């Protein structure tokens, strides 16, 4: 619609060369209206939904022009609440921050195994404790012990899996126990089942040992020779009866399956003897075992009462050529993360990961993944290496001098990388 000048009134003669006041008024109002719309839309532009920079004005430029822009964007990011539906913690980078102090040490937390107490075991460097995971799309909330305990009030939280899952459990306990008075907490250890109790919160943080999730002849006692291990891929009941009634279950199972290209598997009872085993390719055996676990979850877990999480595979770093050190000694003497974007080591098997996706994709009970594989794969510097124990004793000086055979590049120092796993876990809660 065009703005035409109104017809001149018989009693008013318009001045030549001058616009009527009515037209000037309409034009000015139009400009004001447009300006107001622009201002409103610009304001709404910054009111983006939590933490997703992909959909809002808080998106950081991949090519920042100045430190001022970076500071401005970081301030905006800090205002966002974590939203796992819109924010992927899987993509990001490790940022060194010397001001970060862990919430605990391996001397202050009495619940850590000697296996992961690297500083107590003589590790001389400390930089590995000051790296902070920074996701691309959001700001990951810091771990808050009080918030964690309030979320667990009146609940049972159980970590289920192998020694790496035990590390995540120990990390979680150490992250919260320091704010609990001494007489308000307790720990009861068992061969399979260990329970930390926060009495005033009526909460338990538990660990259950089941390295394959399904049963095996090496659950307890552990059989050192992988060739003698047999996995009962069709049975989980012996372990699973201990999972009933738990409010939050966090599972993992990976590294114990990776002892060779094939595995001995068994259907039926061990009482029938080991002669009836069948050799399967490792990915096939893994998939069969996961299906047994998944079927139990679908048949016994009510998703209205219980949340189920699955921690993705924890990378191993036993081949230094993966990060360009052909003459290196596994993870020994590494003091910095790999900075190459999307680095993926041979210790993270994508075929095995695809088996987890295939099985859980068919489940009725929803599974929340704690996707820690990529972010952990960068951390070649954070393993316990030679600052650990074996067979219940610390490595001798002679054993430490031979890191090629004795460096542990599977388990993580604590405090360390598993604290970030629990930071992500708490954000999902």
PDB file of C-alpha atoms in Angstrom, residues 253-254 258 282-284 286-288 290-291 310 312-313 344 348-362 369 371 373:
ATOM      1  CA  UNK A 253      31.659 -53.298  29.423  1.00  0.00           C
ATOM      2  CA  UNK A 254      34.396 -53.205  26.819  1.00  0.00           C
ATOM      3  CA  UNK A 258      39.271 -57.167  23.945  1.00  0.00           C
ATOM      4  CA  UNK A 282      34.972 -61.083  19.572  1.00  0.00           C
ATOM      5  CA  UNK A 283      32.403 -58.609  18.100  1.00  0.00           C
ATOM      6  CA  UNK A 284      29.880 -61.451  17.694  1.00  0.00           C
ATOM      7  CA  UNK A 286      30.066 -59.079  22.510  1.00  0.00           C
ATOM      8  CA  UNK A 287      26.803 -58.593  20.652  1.00  0.00           C
ATOM      9  CA  UNK A 288      25.328 -61.851  21.994  1.00  0.00           C
ATOM     10  CA  UNK A 290      24.859 -57.428  25.195  1.00  0.00           C
ATOM     11  CA  UNK A 291      21.586 -58.882  23.886  1.00  0.00           C
ATOM     12  CA  UNK A 310      25.728 -46.745  29.524  1.00  0.00           C
ATOM     13  CA  UNK A 312      30.863 -45.850  26.186  1.00  0.00           C
ATOM     14  CA  UNK A 313      34.229 -47.552  25.807  1.00  0.00           C
ATOM     15  CA  UNK A 344      41.063 -41.774  17.154  1.00  0.00           C
ATOM     16  CA  UNK A 348      38.987 -47.571  20.501  1.00  0.00           C
ATOM     17  CA  UNK A 349      37.224 -50.172  18.385  1.00  0.00           C
ATOM     18  CA  UNK A 350      34.440 -48.652  16.294  1.00  0.00           C
ATOM     19  CA  UNK A 351      33.062 -52.064  15.366  1.00  0.00           C
ATOM     20  CA  UNK A 352      32.504 -52.851  19.036  1.00  0.00           C
ATOM     21  CA  UNK A 353      30.856 -49.458  19.517  1.00  0.00           C
ATOM     22  CA  UNK A 354      28.507 -50.197  16.627  1.00  0.00           C
ATOM     23  CA  UNK A 355      27.422 -53.398  18.417  1.00  0.00           C
ATOM     24  CA  UNK A 356      26.298 -51.343  21.404  1.00  0.00           C
ATOM     25  CA  UNK A 357      24.286 -49.060  19.112  1.00  0.00           C
ATOM     26  CA  UNK A 358      22.738 -52.015  17.307  1.00  0.00           C
ATOM     27  CA  UNK A 359      21.606 -53.719  20.513  1.00  0.00           C
ATOM     28  CA  UNK A 360      20.409 -50.686  22.465  1.00  0.00           C
ATOM     29  CA  UNK A 361      18.611 -49.330  19.404  1.00  0.00           C
ATOM     30  CA  UNK A 362      16.133 -52.214  19.686  1.00  0.00           C
ATOM     31  CA  UNK A 369      24.772 -42.789  26.739  1.00  0.00           C
ATOM     32  CA  UNK A 371      29.703 -40.646  25.403  1.00  0.00           C
ATOM     33  CA  UNK A 373      35.232 -42.172  24.166  1.00  0.00           C
TER      34      UNK A 373
END
